[in-house]
Amino acid sequence: MTAERTAEAAHAIETVFRLEAPRIIAGVTRIVRDVGIAEELAQDALVAALEQWPDEGIPDNPGAWLMATAKHRAIDLVRRKERYARKLAEVGRDLEAAPPHLDEPSDPDDIDDDLLRLVFTACHPVLSAEARVALTLRLLGGLTTAEIARAVLAPEATVAQRIVRAKRTLATKNVAFEVPYGPERAARLGSVLEVIYLIFNEGYAATAGDDYLRPGLCEDALRLARLLAALMPKEPEVHGLAALLELQASRSAARTGPSGEPVLLRDQDRRRWNQLLIRRGFAALGRADAVSTGGPGPYALQAAIAASHAHAHTYAETNWEGIATLYGLLAARAPSPVVELNRAVAVSMAEGPAAGLALVDALAGEPALRDYHLLPSVRGDLLDRLGRREEARAEFERAASLTRNERERELLLARAQACRTERGNSYSQGPHQPLQ
C-alpha cells in the first residue's frame, strides 16, 4: 500500500462522506428511530472506510458502500438490544434484503424521502426554534458546529450545547421519524423553511474552507424546497422559498471563475445564468402570489428581489429603486440587522453611496453584526465609492480578518490592496440576499 494510494483513499472518503452523510443518517434513522444513534452509526461507517479502503481499494459506488455498512450496523444494534425487539419486528424480517422503497408507507399523501422526514423530525416542537435549526443543519447539511455558529450568528459553544440537548430530547421524547400531517405539519413549517433556507445559503456562499461554493448543499436545499412545494401547494411561503432558491441557484455557474475565485455580480456573464431555473423561479413566485391572502411573506419578498436581478439583461439595467423598496417591505415584515444591511446596499445603488453609508453606520453597534465580515465589507465598498480609500482599505482588511472562507479573504485583501493604488471595482454583497 503506497502513500499515494492511502492519500487517494483518504480524500475519497472525506469527499464522499461529506456529500452522503445526511442521506446515511436519514436512512439509518428510519431503522433505529434515534438521530443521535444514527449519526454515531454513520461515523462508524466512516471509520470502517478509513480502515478498509486503503487496502481494498475505493468501491465502485462509495456512497452505497457507506450506506450499506451503516445500515448493517444499525440492524445489528437493533437485534442486540431487547428494547428494540418490537421495532425490529415492525421494520420486517427481510429488511436487509428488501429494496428501500418496499418498506415505505403507501399513503399517497406521504413523501418517499428520508431527508424530508429527517428535516421534519429535527424541527419537532419539543425543541426550541434555535435547536431545530442547529440540529437540522448538522444532520442534513453536514455542517460543522463552527459553520452553524457562523450561519446563525451565535457563539460556537452555544450551538454545540443546542445540538447535544436536541438529540437527547428527541430520544427521551420518542419523537417519531415521519412527515407529520394536518395542524402539526403546519406548526413545524416555519422552522423547516428556515432550515432549508440556511442550508442553501451555506452552499451559496460557504462560511469557511477553500471553496467559495458548496453546490451539494444548494442542490439538497433546492430539492427539498421543490418537494415541500409539492406537499403543501396552498402555502404561499413554501412557493416563495422555492422561487427564491430557484432564482439564486440560476446564477451559480457565473459566480466563480476558472480557478474557483468569486465573480462579482456586475462582472458576471449573464449568458451563463440558467434560464430554466429562472423560469422555474418566476413560475414558483407566481404560485406564491396566487395562493397568498395577506400580502407577500419574507421569502416571497426575497424572491421578488431575486426576480428583479433576473429581469435585468445587464447590470446597468438593474432596477435598484424597486429593489430598495422591496427591502423596505422586507424590513417591515421581518425586521433584522441583516435585512437592514441588505437594504443599505440597495439604497446605496439607488440613491448614492453616502445614503447607504448612513444606514450602515447606524448598524455599527448591533451585537449580531459585531463579528460579521459583510458589515465592514459593505462599509469598505461605500467608502471606496466615496473616494475615502484609506478608510476603505482598513474596512476591507478588517472584513478579511473576520471571514473564514479563503476565497472571500483573497477577494477582500485584493480590494484592500487596490485602495492603496487606485479605485477598485464596486463591490456590494448583501448577506442573506447576496448581490452576486
Coordinates of C-alpha atoms in Angstrom, one line a residue:
M1 CA 0.0 0.0 0.0
T2 CA 1.7 3.2 -1.2
A3 CA 1.4 6.6 0.4
E4 CA -0.2 7.9 -2.8
R5 CA -2.9 5.2 -2.6
T6 CA -3.6 6.0 1.1
A7 CA -3.9 9.7 0.3
E8 CA -6.2 9.0 -2.6
A9 CA -8.5 6.8 -0.4
A10 CA -8.5 9.4 2.4
H11 CA -9.5 12.1 0.0
A12 CA -12.3 10.0 -1.5
I13 CA -13.6 9.1 1.9
E14 CA -13.6 12.7 3.1
T15 CA -15.4 13.9 -0.1
V16 CA -18.0 11.1 -0.3
F17 CA -18.8 11.2 3.4
R18 CA -19.3 15.0 3.3
L19 CA -21.8 14.5 0.5
E20 CA -23.5 11.4 1.7
A21 CA -23.6 11.8 5.5
P22 CA -27.1 13.4 5.5
R23 CA -28.6 10.6 3.4
I24 CA -26.9 8.0 5.5
I25 CA -28.1 9.5 8.8
A26 CA -31.6 9.8 7.4
G27 CA -31.6 6.2 6.1
V28 CA -30.3 4.8 9.4
T29 CA -32.7 6.9 11.5
R30 CA -35.6 5.1 9.8
I31 CA -34.2 1.9 11.4
V32 CA -33.1 3.0 14.8
R33 CA -35.5 5.9 15.3
D34 CA -32.9 8.0 17.1
V35 CA -31.0 10.7 15.2
G36 CA -28.2 10.7 17.8
I37 CA -27.5 7.0 17.4
A38 CA -27.9 7.3 13.6
E39 CA -25.2 9.9 13.5
E40 CA -22.9 7.7 15.5
L41 CA -23.5 4.7 13.2
A42 CA -22.7 6.9 10.2
Q43 CA -19.4 7.8 11.9
D44 CA -18.8 4.1 12.4
A45 CA -19.2 3.5 8.7
L46 CA -16.7 6.3 8.1
V47 CA -14.2 4.6 10.4
A48 CA -14.7 1.3 8.6
A49 CA -14.0 3.0 5.3
L50 CA -10.8 4.5 6.7
E51 CA -9.7 1.0 7.7
Q52 CA -10.7 -0.9 4.6
W53 CA -10.5 1.3 1.5
P54 CA -6.7 2.0 1.6
D55 CA -6.1 -1.8 1.4
E56 CA -9.1 -3.0 -0.6
G57 CA -9.5 0.0 -2.9
I58 CA -12.3 2.5 -3.3
P59 CA -15.6 0.8 -4.1
D60 CA -17.3 1.5 -7.4
N61 CA -20.2 3.1 -5.5
P62 CA -18.6 4.5 -2.3
G63 CA -21.8 6.2 -1.2
A64 CA -23.8 3.0 -1.4
W65 CA -21.0 1.2 0.5
L66 CA -21.2 3.7 3.3
M67 CA -24.9 3.5 3.5
A68 CA -25.0 -0.4 3.5
T69 CA -22.3 -0.5 6.2
A70 CA -24.2 1.9 8.4
K71 CA -27.5 0.1 7.9
H72 CA -26.0 -3.3 8.6
R73 CA -24.6 -1.9 11.9
A74 CA -27.9 -0.4 12.7
I75 CA -29.7 -3.7 12.2
D76 CA -27.1 -5.4 14.4
L77 CA -27.6 -2.8 17.1
V78 CA -31.4 -3.3 17.0
R79 CA -31.0 -7.1 17.3
R80 CA -28.6 -6.8 20.2
K81 CA -30.9 -4.6 22.3
E82 CA -34.0 -6.2 23.7
R83 CA -35.8 -2.9 24.0
Y84 CA -35.6 -2.6 20.2
A85 CA -37.1 -6.0 19.6
R86 CA -40.5 -4.7 18.7
K87 CA -39.1 -2.1 16.4
L88 CA -37.1 -4.9 14.6
A89 CA -40.4 -6.8 14.1
E90 CA -42.0 -3.6 12.7
V91 CA -39.4 -3.0 10.1
G92 CA -39.7 -6.6 8.9
R93 CA -37.7 -9.8 8.8
D94 CA -36.4 -9.1 5.3
L95 CA -35.1 -5.6 6.0
E96 CA -31.6 -6.4 4.8
A97 CA -32.7 -7.8 1.5
A98 CA -35.7 -5.6 0.7
P99 CA -35.3 -2.6 -1.6
P100 CA -35.6 0.7 0.4
H101 CA -39.0 1.6 -1.2
L102 CA -40.7 -1.6 -0.2
D103 CA -40.9 -0.7 3.5
E104 CA -42.2 2.8 2.9
P105 CA -45.8 3.8 3.6
S106 CA -48.1 3.5 0.6
D107 CA -50.2 6.6 1.6
P108 CA -50.2 8.9 -1.5
D109 CA -50.1 11.9 0.9
D110 CA -46.7 10.7 2.2
I111 CA -43.3 11.6 0.6
D112 CA -40.9 8.8 -0.1
D113 CA -37.9 10.8 1.1
D114 CA -35.9 10.1 4.2
L115 CA -34.2 13.5 4.0
L116 CA -37.5 15.3 4.3
R117 CA -38.5 13.1 7.2
L118 CA -35.3 14.0 8.8
V119 CA -36.0 17.7 8.5
F120 CA -39.5 17.5 10.0
T121 CA -38.2 15.2 12.8
A122 CA -35.4 17.7 13.7
C123 CA -38.0 20.5 13.6
H124 CA -40.3 18.9 16.1
P125 CA -41.9 21.4 18.5
V126 CA -40.4 19.7 21.6
L127 CA -37.2 21.5 20.5
S128 CA -36.6 25.3 20.7
A129 CA -36.5 27.1 17.4
E130 CA -32.8 27.6 17.7
A131 CA -32.2 23.9 18.4
R132 CA -34.3 22.9 15.4
V133 CA -32.2 25.0 13.1
A134 CA -28.8 23.9 14.6
L135 CA -29.7 20.1 14.6
T136 CA -31.0 20.0 11.1
L137 CA -28.1 21.9 9.7
R138 CA -25.8 19.4 11.4
L139 CA -27.7 16.3 10.3
L140 CA -29.0 17.3 6.9
G141 CA -26.4 19.9 5.8
G142 CA -23.4 18.1 7.3
L143 CA -22.1 21.4 8.7
T144 CA -19.6 21.6 11.5
T145 CA -20.5 23.3 14.7
A146 CA -18.3 26.3 13.7
E147 CA -20.1 26.6 10.4
I148 CA -23.5 26.5 12.0
A149 CA -22.4 29.2 14.5
R150 CA -21.5 31.5 11.7
A151 CA -24.7 30.7 9.8
V152 CA -27.0 31.6 12.8
L153 CA -24.7 34.3 14.3
A154 CA -24.4 32.5 17.6
P155 CA -21.3 31.5 19.8
E156 CA -19.9 28.1 18.8
A157 CA -20.2 26.8 22.4
T158 CA -23.9 27.7 22.5
V159 CA -24.5 25.9 19.2
A160 CA -22.7 22.8 20.4
Q161 CA -24.9 22.7 23.5
R162 CA -28.1 23.1 21.4
I163 CA -27.2 20.1 19.3
V164 CA -26.4 17.8 22.2
R165 CA -29.6 18.7 24.1
A166 CA -31.7 18.4 20.9
K167 CA -30.6 14.9 20.3
R168 CA -31.2 13.9 23.9
T169 CA -34.6 15.5 23.8
L170 CA -35.7 13.7 20.6
A171 CA -34.5 10.4 22.1
T172 CA -36.2 10.8 25.5
K173 CA -39.5 12.0 24.0
N174 CA -39.5 9.1 21.5
V175 CA -40.2 11.5 18.6
A176 CA -41.4 9.6 15.5
F177 CA -39.3 9.7 12.3
E178 CA -42.1 11.0 10.0
V179 CA -43.5 13.8 7.9
P180 CA -46.5 14.9 10.1
Y181 CA -50.0 15.6 8.9
G182 CA -52.6 18.3 9.4
P183 CA -52.1 21.1 12.0
E184 CA -48.9 19.5 13.3
R185 CA -47.3 19.8 9.9
A186 CA -48.3 23.5 9.6
A187 CA -46.9 24.2 13.0
R188 CA -43.5 22.9 12.0
L189 CA -43.4 24.6 8.6
G190 CA -41.7 27.9 9.7
S191 CA -38.7 26.1 11.1
V192 CA -38.5 23.7 8.2
L193 CA -38.4 26.7 5.7
E194 CA -35.8 28.4 7.8
V195 CA -33.6 25.3 7.9
I196 CA -33.8 24.8 4.1
Y197 CA -33.0 28.4 3.6
L198 CA -29.9 28.4 5.8
I199 CA -28.6 25.2 4.2
F200 CA -28.9 26.8 0.7
N201 CA -27.1 29.9 2.0
E202 CA -24.2 27.8 3.3
G203 CA -23.9 26.3 -0.2
Y204 CA -24.3 29.6 -2.0
A205 CA -21.5 31.3 0.0
A206 CA -19.6 28.9 2.2
T207 CA -18.7 30.4 5.6
A208 CA -15.4 28.6 5.8
G209 CA -12.9 26.5 3.8
D210 CA -11.1 26.8 0.5
D211 CA -14.2 26.7 -1.8
Y212 CA -16.5 29.7 -2.3
L213 CA -19.5 27.5 -3.2
R214 CA -20.7 24.2 -1.9
P215 CA -23.0 23.1 -4.7
G216 CA -24.2 19.9 -2.9
L217 CA -25.9 21.9 -0.2
C218 CA -27.6 24.1 -2.7
E219 CA -28.9 21.1 -4.6
D220 CA -30.2 19.4 -1.4
A221 CA -31.9 22.6 -0.3
L222 CA -33.4 23.2 -3.7
R223 CA -34.7 19.6 -4.0
L224 CA -36.3 19.8 -0.5
A225 CA -37.9 23.1 -1.4
R226 CA -39.4 21.6 -4.5
L227 CA -40.7 18.5 -2.6
L228 CA -42.2 20.8 0.1
A229 CA -43.9 22.9 -2.5
A230 CA -45.5 19.7 -4.0
L231 CA -46.5 18.6 -0.5
M232 CA -48.0 21.9 0.6
P233 CA -49.3 23.6 -2.6
K234 CA -51.6 26.1 -0.8
E235 CA -48.8 27.5 1.4
P236 CA -47.5 30.8 -0.3
E237 CA -44.3 30.9 1.7
V238 CA -43.3 27.4 0.6
H239 CA -43.6 28.6 -3.0
G240 CA -41.8 31.8 -2.1
L241 CA -38.9 29.9 -0.7
A242 CA -38.8 27.6 -3.8
A243 CA -38.8 30.7 -6.1
L244 CA -36.0 32.3 -4.1
L245 CA -33.8 29.2 -4.3
E246 CA -34.5 28.6 -8.0
L247 CA -33.6 32.2 -8.9
Q248 CA -30.5 32.3 -6.7
A249 CA -29.3 28.9 -8.0
S250 CA -29.7 30.1 -11.6
R251 CA -26.6 32.3 -11.1
S252 CA -24.3 29.6 -9.7
A253 CA -22.3 28.9 -12.9
A254 CA -21.4 32.5 -13.3
R255 CA -20.5 33.2 -9.7
T256 CA -17.0 31.7 -9.8
G257 CA -14.1 31.9 -12.3
P258 CA -12.0 29.2 -13.8
S259 CA -9.9 28.8 -10.6
G260 CA -12.9 29.0 -8.2
E261 CA -12.5 32.7 -7.4
P262 CA -15.7 34.7 -6.7
V263 CA -17.0 36.7 -9.6
L264 CA -19.0 39.8 -8.5
L265 CA -22.5 40.4 -9.8
R266 CA -21.5 43.4 -12.0
D267 CA -18.8 41.2 -13.7
Q268 CA -20.9 38.1 -14.3
D269 CA -21.6 36.8 -17.7
R270 CA -25.4 36.7 -17.6
R271 CA -25.5 34.4 -20.6
R272 CA -24.3 31.7 -18.1
W273 CA -27.3 32.3 -15.9
N274 CA -29.5 29.2 -16.0
Q275 CA -32.7 30.2 -17.9
L276 CA -34.6 27.0 -16.9
L277 CA -34.1 27.8 -13.2
I278 CA -35.1 31.4 -13.8
R279 CA -38.3 30.3 -15.5
R280 CA -39.0 27.9 -12.6
G281 CA -38.4 30.7 -10.2
F282 CA -40.8 33.0 -11.9
A283 CA -43.4 30.2 -12.0
A284 CA -43.0 29.5 -8.3
L285 CA -43.3 33.2 -7.5
G286 CA -46.5 33.3 -9.5
R287 CA -47.9 30.4 -7.5
A288 CA -46.9 32.2 -4.2
D289 CA -48.8 35.3 -5.4
A290 CA -51.8 33.2 -6.5
V291 CA -52.4 31.5 -3.1
S292 CA -51.4 34.4 -0.9
T293 CA -54.2 36.1 1.1
G294 CA -52.3 38.6 3.3
G295 CA -49.6 40.0 1.1
P296 CA -46.2 38.6 0.3
G297 CA -44.2 37.0 3.1
P298 CA -40.5 37.3 3.8
Y299 CA -39.5 34.5 1.4
A300 CA -41.7 35.8 -1.4
L301 CA -40.3 39.3 -0.9
Q302 CA -36.8 38.0 -1.2
A303 CA -37.8 36.0 -4.3
A304 CA -39.2 39.2 -5.8
I305 CA -35.8 40.9 -5.2
A306 CA -34.0 38.0 -6.9
A307 CA -36.5 38.2 -9.8
S308 CA -35.6 41.9 -10.2
H309 CA -32.0 40.9 -10.8
A310 CA -33.1 38.1 -13.2
H311 CA -35.2 40.5 -15.2
A312 CA -32.2 42.8 -15.8
H313 CA -30.4 41.8 -19.0
T314 CA -27.3 43.8 -17.9
Y315 CA -26.0 45.1 -14.6
A316 CA -26.7 48.7 -15.7
E317 CA -30.4 47.8 -16.3
T318 CA -30.9 46.7 -12.6
N319 CA -34.0 48.4 -11.0
W320 CA -32.2 49.4 -7.8
E321 CA -35.1 51.7 -6.8
G322 CA -37.5 48.8 -6.9
I323 CA -35.1 46.5 -5.0
A324 CA -34.7 49.2 -2.3
T325 CA -38.5 49.4 -2.0
L326 CA -38.8 45.6 -1.7
Y327 CA -36.1 45.6 1.0
G328 CA -38.1 48.3 2.9
L329 CA -41.1 46.0 2.8
L330 CA -39.0 43.1 3.9
A331 CA -37.6 45.1 6.8
A332 CA -41.1 45.9 7.9
R333 CA -42.3 42.3 7.6
A334 CA -39.2 40.6 9.1
P335 CA -37.0 43.2 10.8
S336 CA -33.4 42.3 11.5
P337 CA -29.9 43.9 11.3
V338 CA -29.1 41.6 8.4
V339 CA -32.1 42.8 6.4
E340 CA -31.1 46.4 7.1
L341 CA -27.6 45.8 5.9
N342 CA -29.0 44.5 2.6
R343 CA -31.3 47.4 2.4
A344 CA -28.4 49.8 2.8
V345 CA -26.6 48.2 -0.2
A346 CA -29.7 48.6 -2.4
V347 CA -30.2 52.2 -1.2
S348 CA -26.6 53.0 -2.0
M349 CA -27.1 51.8 -5.5
A350 CA -30.4 53.7 -5.9
E351 CA -29.5 57.0 -4.1
G352 CA -25.7 57.0 -3.9
P353 CA -23.0 55.7 -1.5
A354 CA -23.5 58.5 1.0
A355 CA -27.1 57.4 1.6
G356 CA -26.1 53.8 2.0
L357 CA -23.2 54.7 4.3
A358 CA -25.5 56.5 6.7
L359 CA -27.6 53.3 7.0
V360 CA -24.6 51.1 7.5
D361 CA -23.1 53.4 10.2
A362 CA -26.4 53.1 12.1
L363 CA -25.8 49.4 12.3
A364 CA -22.3 49.6 13.8
G365 CA -23.5 49.0 17.3
E366 CA -25.6 45.9 16.5
P367 CA -24.3 42.9 18.6
A368 CA -25.4 40.4 16.0
L369 CA -23.2 42.1 13.4
R370 CA -20.2 42.6 15.6
D371 CA -18.1 39.9 14.0
Y372 CA -20.0 39.7 10.8
H373 CA -17.5 40.2 8.0
L374 CA -20.0 41.6 5.5
L375 CA -20.6 44.7 7.6
P376 CA -17.1 46.1 7.2
S377 CA -17.0 44.7 3.6
V378 CA -20.1 46.7 2.6
R379 CA -18.8 49.7 4.5
G380 CA -15.4 49.5 2.7
D381 CA -17.1 49.4 -0.6
L382 CA -19.2 52.5 0.2
L383 CA -16.1 54.4 1.4
D384 CA -14.2 53.4 -1.7
R385 CA -17.0 54.7 -3.9
L386 CA -16.9 58.0 -2.0
G387 CA -13.1 58.3 -2.6
R388 CA -12.2 57.7 1.0
R389 CA -9.8 54.9 0.1
E390 CA -7.6 54.8 3.2
E391 CA -10.7 54.2 5.4
A392 CA -12.0 51.7 2.8
R393 CA -8.7 49.8 2.9
A394 CA -9.0 49.4 6.7
E395 CA -12.5 48.1 6.4
F396 CA -11.6 45.6 3.8
E397 CA -8.7 44.3 5.9
R398 CA -11.0 44.0 8.9
A399 CA -13.5 42.1 6.8
A400 CA -10.7 39.8 5.6
S401 CA -9.7 39.1 9.2
L402 CA -13.3 38.1 10.1
T403 CA -14.1 35.8 7.2
R404 CA -13.2 32.1 7.4
N405 CA -13.6 31.5 3.7
E406 CA -10.2 31.6 1.9
R407 CA -11.7 32.7 -1.4
E408 CA -13.5 35.6 0.1
R409 CA -10.4 36.6 2.1
E410 CA -8.4 36.7 -1.1
L411 CA -11.0 38.9 -2.7
L412 CA -11.2 41.3 0.3
L413 CA -7.4 41.6 0.6
A414 CA -7.2 42.3 -3.2
R415 CA -9.8 45.1 -2.7
A416 CA -7.7 46.5 0.2
Q417 CA -4.6 46.5 -2.0
A418 CA -6.5 48.2 -4.8
C419 CA -7.4 51.0 -2.4
R420 CA -3.6 51.7 -2.0
T421 CA -3.1 52.4 -5.6
E422 CA -6.4 53.1 -7.5
R423 CA -10.1 52.8 -7.1
G424 CA -11.2 49.2 -7.2
N425 CA -14.3 47.8 -8.8
S426 CA -17.5 48.5 -6.9
Y427 CA -18.3 45.6 -4.6
S428 CA -21.6 45.2 -2.9
Q429 CA -22.8 41.9 -1.5
G430 CA -25.7 41.6 0.9
P431 CA -25.5 38.7 3.3
H432 CA -28.9 36.9 3.0
Q433 CA -29.8 38.3 -0.4
P434 CA -26.3 38.2 -2.0
L435 CA -25.9 40.7 -4.8
Q436 CA -23.8 38.0 -6.6

